[in-house]
């Protein structure tokens, strides 16, 4: 019985490690935002697809190796989202609302390093606007 319990806990831990991703707490104008860190091409391709919910203070931070033209779509994503594109210093360059299930790309206006997806209107409610900065120092150290 004890071996079965240990085996079951080991499997649960393995599953949670393989599907979970690193998370970090950011602050957007004093509002906490817990983001999943997305670095790989495979993670970026999946994004928030197939999720049925996203907590109000949760999101996803996409990190790219270098500055590049960024493009996102909402294929298989039912949650209405907003996206902010940021430069390598964490300065917000663009903010867009995205439509669930839309295949129309949402593109950055220039080459950038980061994108943050959140529930639609989170940025608005937090008072985040183009030109504001988000402290990404905790992310850059990882």
Tab-separated table of N, CA and C in Angstrom:
chain	number	residue	atom	x	y	z
A	1	UNK	N	0.832	-1.195	0.000
A	1	UNK	CA	0.000	0.000	0.000
A	1	UNK	C	0.873	1.255	0.000
A	2	UNK	N	1.933	1.234	0.832
A	2	UNK	CA	2.815	2.396	0.918
A	2	UNK	C	3.531	2.631	-0.416
A	3	UNK	N	3.980	1.535	-1.071
A	3	UNK	CA	4.640	1.673	-2.373
A	3	UNK	C	3.686	2.263	-3.405
A	4	UNK	N	2.430	1.855	-3.363
A	4	UNK	CA	1.437	2.366	-4.301
A	4	UNK	C	1.203	3.859	-4.082
A	5	UNK	N	1.149	4.278	-2.839
A	5	UNK	CA	0.973	5.694	-2.515
A	5	UNK	C	2.164	6.516	-3.001
A	6	UNK	N	3.375	6.028	-2.766
A	6	UNK	CA	4.583	6.723	-3.216
A	6	UNK	C	4.602	6.796	-4.739
A	7	UNK	N	4.243	5.704	-5.400
A	7	UNK	CA	4.204	5.693	-6.860
A	7	UNK	C	3.187	6.701	-7.371
A	8	UNK	N	2.014	6.732	-6.755
A	8	UNK	CA	0.971	7.674	-7.166
A	8	UNK	C	1.410	9.119	-6.982
A	9	UNK	N	2.044	9.434	-5.860
A	9	UNK	CA	2.533	10.791	-5.612
A	9	UNK	C	3.638	11.163	-6.595
A	10	UNK	N	4.485	10.198	-6.925
A	10	UNK	CA	5.555	10.446	-7.894
A	10	UNK	C	4.988	10.774	-9.268
A	11	UNK	N	3.969	10.040	-9.669
A	11	UNK	CA	3.333	10.278	-10.965
A	11	UNK	C	2.684	11.664	-10.977
A	12	UNK	N	1.976	12.008	-9.902
A	12	UNK	CA	1.355	13.337	-9.825
A	12	UNK	C	2.396	14.442	-9.901
A	13	UNK	N	3.509	14.283	-9.210
A	13	UNK	CA	4.575	15.277	-9.248
A	13	UNK	C	5.152	15.392	-10.652
A	14	UNK	N	5.375	14.270	-11.303
A	14	UNK	CA	5.898	14.265	-12.668
A	14	UNK	C	4.937	14.974	-13.614
A	15	UNK	N	3.651	14.678	-13.492
A	15	UNK	CA	2.649	15.325	-14.351
A	15	UNK	C	2.618	16.820	-14.090
A	16	UNK	N	2.604	17.226	-12.842
A	16	UNK	CA	2.524	18.659	-12.550
A	16	UNK	C	3.767	19.388	-13.023
A	17	UNK	N	4.920	18.763	-12.962
A	17	UNK	CA	6.145	19.399	-13.447
A	17	UNK	C	6.152	19.506	-14.961
A	18	UNK	N	5.598	18.498	-15.628
A	18	UNK	CA	5.644	18.526	-17.086
A	18	UNK	C	4.614	19.472	-17.687
A	19	UNK	N	3.462	19.672	-17.026
A	19	UNK	CA	2.473	20.566	-17.593
A	19	UNK	C	2.572	21.964	-17.002
A	20	UNK	N	3.174	22.068	-15.854
A	20	UNK	CA	3.303	23.379	-15.239
A	20	UNK	C	4.456	24.146	-15.845
A	21	UNK	N	4.408	25.438	-15.688
A	21	UNK	CA	5.515	26.250	-16.169
A	21	UNK	C	5.936	27.181	-15.046
A	22	UNK	N	7.080	27.783	-15.234
A	22	UNK	CA	7.558	28.705	-14.223
A	22	UNK	C	6.644	29.914	-14.178
A	23	UNK	N	6.423	30.407	-12.982
A	23	UNK	CA	5.575	31.574	-12.778
A	23	UNK	C	6.363	32.618	-12.006
A	24	UNK	N	6.009	33.856	-12.261
A	24	UNK	CA	6.633	34.957	-11.547
A	24	UNK	C	5.564	36.018	-11.293
A	25	UNK	N	5.715	36.740	-10.200
A	25	UNK	CA	4.766	37.791	-9.860
A	25	UNK	C	5.313	39.122	-10.354
A	26	UNK	N	4.528	39.800	-11.190
A	26	UNK	CA	4.853	41.144	-11.657
A	26	UNK	C	3.924	42.130	-10.963
A	27	UNK	N	4.242	43.396	-11.087
A	27	UNK	CA	3.366	44.439	-10.584
A	27	UNK	C	3.086	45.407	-11.719
A	28	UNK	N	1.804	45.611	-11.992
A	28	UNK	CA	1.396	46.549	-13.039
A	28	UNK	C	0.685	47.703	-12.340
A	29	UNK	N	1.394	48.813	-12.213
A	29	UNK	CA	0.847	49.979	-11.505
A	29	UNK	C	0.278	49.588	-10.138
A	30	UNK	N	1.013	48.752	-9.426
A	30	UNK	CA	0.612	48.337	-8.082
A	30	UNK	C	-0.321	47.146	-8.045
A	31	UNK	N	-0.790	46.683	-9.176
A	31	UNK	CA	-1.655	45.501	-9.210
A	31	UNK	C	-0.803	44.263	-9.437
A	32	UNK	N	-0.973	43.255	-8.607
A	32	UNK	CA	-0.196	42.024	-8.814
A	32	UNK	C	-0.687	41.277	-10.045
A	33	UNK	N	0.269	40.719	-10.776
A	33	UNK	CA	-0.050	39.901	-11.941
A	33	UNK	C	0.891	38.716	-11.939
A	34	UNK	N	0.327	37.523	-11.742
A	34	UNK	CA	1.119	36.295	-11.776
A	34	UNK	C	1.138	35.781	-13.211
A	35	UNK	N	2.340	35.703	-13.780
A	35	UNK	CA	2.450	35.280	-15.180
A	35	UNK	C	3.209	33.972	-15.297
A	36	UNK	N	2.769	33.160	-16.246
A	36	UNK	CA	3.504	31.973	-16.640
A	36	UNK	C	4.582	32.434	-17.608
A	37	UNK	N	5.781	31.929	-17.426
A	37	UNK	CA	6.899	32.284	-18.294
A	37	UNK	C	6.913	31.336	-19.492
A	38	UNK	N	6.943	31.894	-20.688
A	38	UNK	CA	6.946	31.123	-21.921
A	38	UNK	C	8.191	31.514	-22.706
A	39	UNK	N	9.077	30.551	-22.923
A	39	UNK	CA	10.346	30.828	-23.614
A	39	UNK	C	10.547	30.028	-24.896
A	40	UNK	N	9.991	28.828	-24.960
A	40	UNK	CA	10.281	27.962	-26.103
A	40	UNK	C	9.263	28.156	-27.233
A	41	UNK	N	9.670	27.755	-28.411
A	41	UNK	CA	8.789	27.850	-29.581
A	41	UNK	C	7.527	27.015	-29.366
A	42	UNK	N	7.687	25.835	-28.795
A	42	UNK	CA	6.535	24.951	-28.549
A	42	UNK	C	5.572	25.593	-27.548
A	43	UNK	N	6.099	26.173	-26.479
A	43	UNK	CA	5.251	26.854	-25.496
A	43	UNK	C	4.533	28.044	-26.128
A	44	UNK	N	5.262	28.809	-26.946
A	44	UNK	CA	4.653	29.981	-27.590
A	44	UNK	C	3.536	29.566	-28.539
A	45	UNK	N	3.735	28.458	-29.259
A	45	UNK	CA	2.717	27.996	-30.204
A	45	UNK	C	1.419	27.629	-29.493
A	46	UNK	N	1.517	27.089	-28.304
A	46	UNK	CA	0.315	26.696	-27.557
A	46	UNK	C	-0.289	27.879	-26.817
A	47	UNK	N	0.537	28.693	-26.189
A	47	UNK	CA	0.024	29.858	-25.469
A	47	UNK	C	-1.118	29.503	-24.537
A	48	UNK	N	-2.217	30.230	-24.656
A	48	UNK	CA	-3.395	29.999	-23.811
A	48	UNK	C	-4.486	29.202	-24.540
A	49	UNK	N	-4.107	28.519	-25.621
A	49	UNK	CA	-5.076	27.715	-26.367
A	49	UNK	C	-5.702	26.647	-25.464
A	50	UNK	N	-6.969	26.386	-25.692
A	50	UNK	CA	-7.730	25.317	-25.048
A	50	UNK	C	-8.000	25.562	-23.561
A	51	UNK	N	-7.589	26.689	-23.027
A	51	UNK	CA	-7.905	26.991	-21.630
A	51	UNK	C	-9.337	27.505	-21.547
A	52	UNK	N	-9.992	27.144	-20.475
A	52	UNK	CA	-11.371	27.590	-20.295
A	52	UNK	C	-11.472	28.788	-19.362
A	53	UNK	N	-10.412	29.044	-18.607
A	53	UNK	CA	-10.456	30.191	-17.698
A	53	UNK	C	-9.049	30.682	-17.416
A	54	UNK	N	-8.995	31.919	-16.991
A	54	UNK	CA	-7.747	32.558	-16.610
A	54	UNK	C	-8.086	33.487	-15.467
A	55	UNK	N	-7.434	33.311	-14.324
A	55	UNK	CA	-7.714	34.172	-13.181
A	55	UNK	C	-7.505	35.642	-13.526
A	56	UNK	N	-8.238	36.524	-12.852
A	56	UNK	CA	-8.183	37.946	-13.189
A	56	UNK	C	-6.763	38.502	-13.091
A	57	UNK	N	-5.996	38.068	-12.122
A	57	UNK	CA	-4.623	38.566	-11.950
A	57	UNK	C	-3.599	37.556	-12.459
A	58	UNK	N	-3.947	36.838	-13.516
A	58	UNK	CA	-3.041	35.873	-14.123
A	58	UNK	C	-2.836	36.208	-15.590
A	59	UNK	N	-1.717	35.754	-16.117
A	59	UNK	CA	-1.434	35.991	-17.518
A	59	UNK	C	-0.276	35.133	-17.980
A	60	UNK	N	0.229	35.465	-19.151
A	60	UNK	CA	1.326	34.718	-19.743
A	60	UNK	C	2.328	35.718	-20.303
A	61	UNK	N	3.594	35.525	-19.934
A	61	UNK	CA	4.677	36.382	-20.411
A	61	UNK	C	5.506	35.604	-21.417
A	62	UNK	N	5.518	36.092	-22.649
A	62	UNK	CA	6.279	35.472	-23.729
A	62	UNK	C	7.617	36.184	-23.837
A	63	UNK	N	8.695	35.412	-23.754
A	63	UNK	CA	10.045	35.956	-23.807
A	63	UNK	C	10.734	35.440	-25.066
A	64	UNK	N	11.259	36.371	-25.849
A	64	UNK	CA	11.959	36.011	-27.080
A	64	UNK	C	13.450	36.268	-26.893
A	65	UNK	N	14.280	35.519	-27.613
A	65	UNK	CA	15.737	35.608	-27.454
A	65	UNK	C	16.280	36.979	-27.791
A	66	UNK	N	15.729	37.595	-28.787
A	66	UNK	CA	16.167	38.922	-29.204
A	66	UNK	C	14.982	39.691	-29.720
A	67	UNK	N	15.204	40.951	-30.048
A	67	UNK	CA	14.126	41.764	-30.601
A	67	UNK	C	13.704	41.208	-31.954
A	68	UNK	N	12.397	41.125	-32.160
A	68	UNK	CA	11.857	40.637	-33.423
A	68	UNK	C	10.441	41.142	-33.616
A	69	UNK	N	9.941	41.048	-34.848
A	69	UNK	CA	8.552	41.387	-35.126
A	69	UNK	C	7.700	40.308	-34.465
A	70	UNK	N	6.780	40.719	-33.615
A	70	UNK	CA	5.950	39.763	-32.887
A	70	UNK	C	4.562	39.709	-33.506
A	71	UNK	N	3.991	38.509	-33.568
A	71	UNK	CA	2.670	38.309	-34.137
A	71	UNK	C	1.954	37.210	-33.352
A	72	UNK	N	0.729	37.498	-32.932
A	72	UNK	CA	-0.067	36.562	-32.138
A	72	UNK	C	-1.453	36.442	-32.756
A	73	UNK	N	-2.087	35.282	-32.552
A	73	UNK	CA	-3.466	35.088	-32.960
A	73	UNK	C	-4.194	34.357	-31.847
A	74	UNK	N	-5.482	34.132	-32.040
A	74	UNK	CA	-6.314	33.559	-30.973
A	74	UNK	C	-6.887	32.198	-31.366
A	75	UNK	N	-6.205	31.494	-32.255
A	75	UNK	CA	-6.689	30.176	-32.656
A	75	UNK	C	-6.916	29.302	-31.418
A	76	UNK	N	-8.089	28.702	-31.347
A	76	UNK	CA	-8.457	27.782	-30.257
A	76	UNK	C	-8.345	28.419	-28.877
A	77	UNK	N	-8.494	29.727	-28.808
A	77	UNK	CA	-8.448	30.452	-27.531
A	77	UNK	C	-9.799	31.123	-27.319
A	78	UNK	N	-10.526	30.683	-26.296
A	78	UNK	CA	-11.889	31.170	-26.063
A	78	UNK	C	-11.948	32.354	-25.102
A	79	UNK	N	-10.866	32.626	-24.411
A	79	UNK	CA	-10.858	33.694	-23.404
A	79	UNK	C	-10.554	35.030	-24.085
A	80	UNK	N	-11.393	36.049	-23.921
A	80	UNK	CA	-11.068	37.367	-24.471
A	80	UNK	C	-9.814	37.911	-23.782
A	81	UNK	N	-8.820	38.277	-24.574
A	81	UNK	CA	-7.534	38.700	-24.026
A	81	UNK	C	-7.139	40.094	-24.505
A	82	UNK	N	-6.236	40.685	-23.742
A	82	UNK	CA	-5.496	41.866	-24.176
A	82	UNK	C	-4.035	41.466	-24.206
A	83	UNK	N	-3.281	42.099	-25.107
A	83	UNK	CA	-1.859	41.817	-25.209
A	83	UNK	C	-1.093	43.128	-25.188
A	84	UNK	N	0.018	43.119	-24.479
A	84	UNK	CA	0.939	44.264	-24.469
A	84	UNK	C	2.263	43.779	-25.027
A	85	UNK	N	2.827	44.547	-25.949
A	85	UNK	CA	4.154	44.266	-26.494
A	85	UNK	C	5.132	45.218	-25.824
A	86	UNK	N	6.276	44.675	-25.343
A	86	UNK	CA	7.248	45.456	-24.591
A	86	UNK	C	8.631	45.339	-25.210
A	87	UNK	N	9.417	46.397	-25.027
A	87	UNK	CA	10.798	46.355	-25.516
A	87	UNK	C	11.694	45.674	-24.488
A	88	UNK	N	12.986	45.644	-24.749
A	88	UNK	CA	13.915	44.917	-23.875
A	88	UNK	C	14.091	45.575	-22.506
A	89	UNK	N	13.599	46.796	-22.328
A	89	UNK	CA	13.651	47.468	-21.023
A	89	UNK	C	12.341	47.348	-20.259
A	90	UNK	N	11.323	46.733	-20.881
A	90	UNK	CA	10.025	46.581	-20.231
A	90	UNK	C	9.074	47.732	-20.514
A	91	UNK	N	9.412	48.584	-21.479
A	91	UNK	CA	8.540	49.704	-21.843
A	91	UNK	C	7.448	49.193	-22.784
A	92	UNK	N	6.200	49.541	-22.475
A	92	UNK	CA	5.058	49.117	-23.273
A	92	UNK	C	5.025	49.926	-24.569
A	93	UNK	N	5.065	49.219	-25.697
A	93	UNK	CA	5.058	49.856	-27.015
A	93	UNK	C	3.668	49.789	-27.645
A	94	UNK	N	2.959	48.679	-27.472
A	94	UNK	CA	1.630	48.487	-28.053
A	94	UNK	C	0.747	47.756	-27.050
A	95	UNK	N	-0.547	48.057	-27.078
A	95	UNK	CA	-1.557	47.297	-26.332
A	95	UNK	C	-2.738	47.078	-27.262
A	96	UNK	N	-3.188	45.823	-27.364
A	96	UNK	CA	-4.320	45.482	-28.228
A	96	UNK	C	-5.282	44.552	-27.496
A	97	UNK	N	-6.562	44.648	-27.848
A	97	UNK	CA	-7.548	43.649	-27.443
A	97	UNK	C	-7.623	42.622	-28.557
A	98	UNK	N	-7.802	41.362	-28.174
A	98	UNK	CA	-7.860	40.282	-29.167
A	98	UNK	C	-9.201	39.565	-29.052
A	99	UNK	N	-9.696	39.099	-30.187
A	99	UNK	CA	-10.994	38.442	-30.259
A	99	UNK	C	-10.846	36.927	-30.134
A	100	UNK	N	-11.652	36.304	-29.263
A	100	UNK	CA	-11.588	34.845	-29.140
A	100	UNK	C	-11.725	34.158	-30.499
A	101	UNK	N	-10.921	33.123	-30.690
A	101	UNK	CA	-10.918	32.250	-31.866
A	101	UNK	C	-10.502	32.941	-33.168
A	102	UNK	N	-10.107	34.190	-33.124
A	102	UNK	CA	-9.733	34.902	-34.342
A	102	UNK	C	-8.404	34.379	-34.896
A	103	UNK	N	-8.357	34.222	-36.208
A	103	UNK	CA	-7.125	33.825	-36.872
A	103	UNK	C	-6.381	35.039	-37.423
A	104	UNK	N	-6.939	36.230	-37.221
A	104	UNK	CA	-6.282	37.457	-37.668
A	104	UNK	C	-5.098	37.762	-36.756
A	105	UNK	N	-3.927	37.965	-37.324
A	105	UNK	CA	-2.757	38.238	-36.481
A	105	UNK	C	-2.817	39.634	-35.857
A	106	UNK	N	-2.303	39.709	-34.634
A	106	UNK	CA	-2.099	40.985	-33.943
A	106	UNK	C	-0.587	41.158	-33.883
A	107	UNK	N	-0.102	42.242	-34.505
A	107	UNK	CA	1.342	42.404	-34.681
A	107	UNK	C	1.877	43.607	-33.916
A	108	UNK	N	3.102	43.456	-33.470
A	108	UNK	CA	3.801	44.590	-32.855
A	108	UNK	C	4.140	45.597	-33.958
A	109	UNK	N	4.231	46.867	-33.569
A	109	UNK	CA	4.531	47.908	-34.553
A	109	UNK	C	6.019	48.025	-34.838
A	110	UNK	N	6.835	47.339	-34.026
A	110	UNK	CA	8.276	47.291	-34.284
A	110	UNK	C	8.849	46.049	-33.629
A	111	UNK	N	10.132	45.839	-33.809
A	111	UNK	CA	10.800	44.653	-33.265
A	111	UNK	C	10.904	44.785	-31.746
A	112	UNK	N	10.425	43.760	-31.038
A	112	UNK	CA	10.370	43.813	-29.575
A	112	UNK	C	10.781	42.483	-28.970
A	113	UNK	N	10.892	42.457	-27.638
A	113	UNK	CA	11.417	41.302	-26.921
A	113	UNK	C	10.354	40.524	-26.139
A	114	UNK	N	9.306	41.195	-25.658
A	114	UNK	CA	8.336	40.573	-24.741
A	114	UNK	C	6.898	40.837	-25.177
A	115	UNK	N	6.012	39.910	-24.775
A	115	UNK	CA	4.568	40.109	-24.912
A	115	UNK	C	3.916	39.551	-23.650
A	116	UNK	N	2.892	40.239	-23.185
A	116	UNK	CA	2.130	39.763	-22.021
A	116	UNK	C	0.667	39.673	-22.429
A	117	UNK	N	0.088	38.479	-22.245
A	117	UNK	CA	-1.342	38.288	-22.471
A	117	UNK	C	-2.051	38.201	-21.128
A	118	UNK	N	-3.183	38.907	-21.029
A	118	UNK	CA	-3.995	38.927	-19.811
A	118	UNK	C	-5.463	38.929	-20.219
A	119	UNK	N	-6.335	38.780	-19.232
A	119	UNK	CA	-7.757	38.926	-19.499
A	119	UNK	C	-8.024	40.312	-20.075
A	120	UNK	N	-8.950	40.368	-21.031
A	120	UNK	CA	-9.287	41.654	-21.634
A	120	UNK	C	-9.688	42.647	-20.533
A	121	UNK	N	-9.187	43.839	-20.651
A	121	UNK	CA	-9.440	44.979	-19.767
A	121	UNK	C	-8.572	44.997	-18.508
A	122	UNK	N	-7.755	43.964	-18.273
A	122	UNK	CA	-6.868	44.011	-17.104
A	122	UNK	C	-5.941	45.219	-17.196
A	123	UNK	N	-5.308	45.421	-18.357
A	123	UNK	CA	-4.399	46.560	-18.507
A	123	UNK	C	-5.147	47.873	-18.313
A	124	UNK	N	-6.327	47.982	-18.922
A	124	UNK	CA	-7.130	49.201	-18.774
A	124	UNK	C	-7.445	49.465	-17.309
A	125	UNK	N	-7.915	48.438	-16.613
A	125	UNK	CA	-8.274	48.598	-15.207
A	125	UNK	C	-7.062	48.933	-14.337
A	126	UNK	N	-5.888	48.465	-14.748
A	126	UNK	CA	-4.657	48.762	-14.004
A	126	UNK	C	-4.081	50.123	-14.401
A	127	UNK	N	-4.678	50.766	-15.397
A	127	UNK	CA	-4.197	52.073	-15.836
A	127	UNK	C	-2.920	52.006	-16.662
A	128	UNK	N	-2.617	50.842	-17.239
A	128	UNK	CA	-1.407	50.685	-18.042
A	128	UNK	C	-1.627	51.279	-19.429
A	129	UNK	N	-0.705	52.118	-19.862
A	129	UNK	CA	-0.799	52.720	-21.186
A	129	UNK	C	0.538	52.607	-21.902
A	130	UNK	N	0.511	52.837	-23.208
A	130	UNK	CA	1.734	52.840	-24.005
A	130	UNK	C	2.692	53.869	-23.412
A	131	UNK	N	3.967	53.476	-23.274
A	131	UNK	CA	4.987	54.332	-22.681
A	131	UNK	C	5.282	54.004	-21.232
A	132	UNK	N	4.347	53.307	-20.554
A	132	UNK	CA	4.592	52.870	-19.174
A	132	UNK	C	5.625	51.745	-19.180
A	133	UNK	N	6.234	51.521	-18.036
A	133	UNK	CA	7.218	50.448	-17.891
A	133	UNK	C	6.724	49.387	-16.923
A	134	UNK	N	7.113	48.152	-17.190
A	134	UNK	CA	6.851	47.030	-16.296
A	134	UNK	C	8.209	46.491	-15.877
A	135	UNK	N	8.413	46.347	-14.585
A	135	UNK	CA	9.684	45.846	-14.066
A	135	UNK	C	9.792	44.349	-14.350
A	136	UNK	N	10.706	44.001	-15.237
A	136	UNK	CA	10.931	42.601	-15.612
A	136	UNK	C	12.245	42.064	-15.053
A	137	UNK	N	12.811	42.752	-14.082
A	137	UNK	CA	14.123	42.344	-13.556
A	137	UNK	C	14.086	40.924	-12.980
A	138	UNK	N	12.983	40.522	-12.374
A	138	UNK	CA	12.895	39.171	-11.825
A	138	UNK	C	12.917	38.133	-12.939
A	139	UNK	N	12.370	38.467	-14.078
A	139	UNK	CA	12.331	37.547	-15.214
A	139	UNK	C	13.691	37.454	-15.865
A	140	UNK	N	14.374	38.575	-15.979
A	140	UNK	CA	15.671	38.613	-16.654
A	140	UNK	C	16.730	37.819	-15.898
A	141	UNK	N	16.549	37.669	-14.588
A	141	UNK	CA	17.521	36.913	-13.778
A	141	UNK	C	17.341	35.424	-13.909
A	142	UNK	N	16.222	34.954	-14.407
A	142	UNK	CA	15.930	33.521	-14.482
A	142	UNK	C	16.536	32.895	-15.695
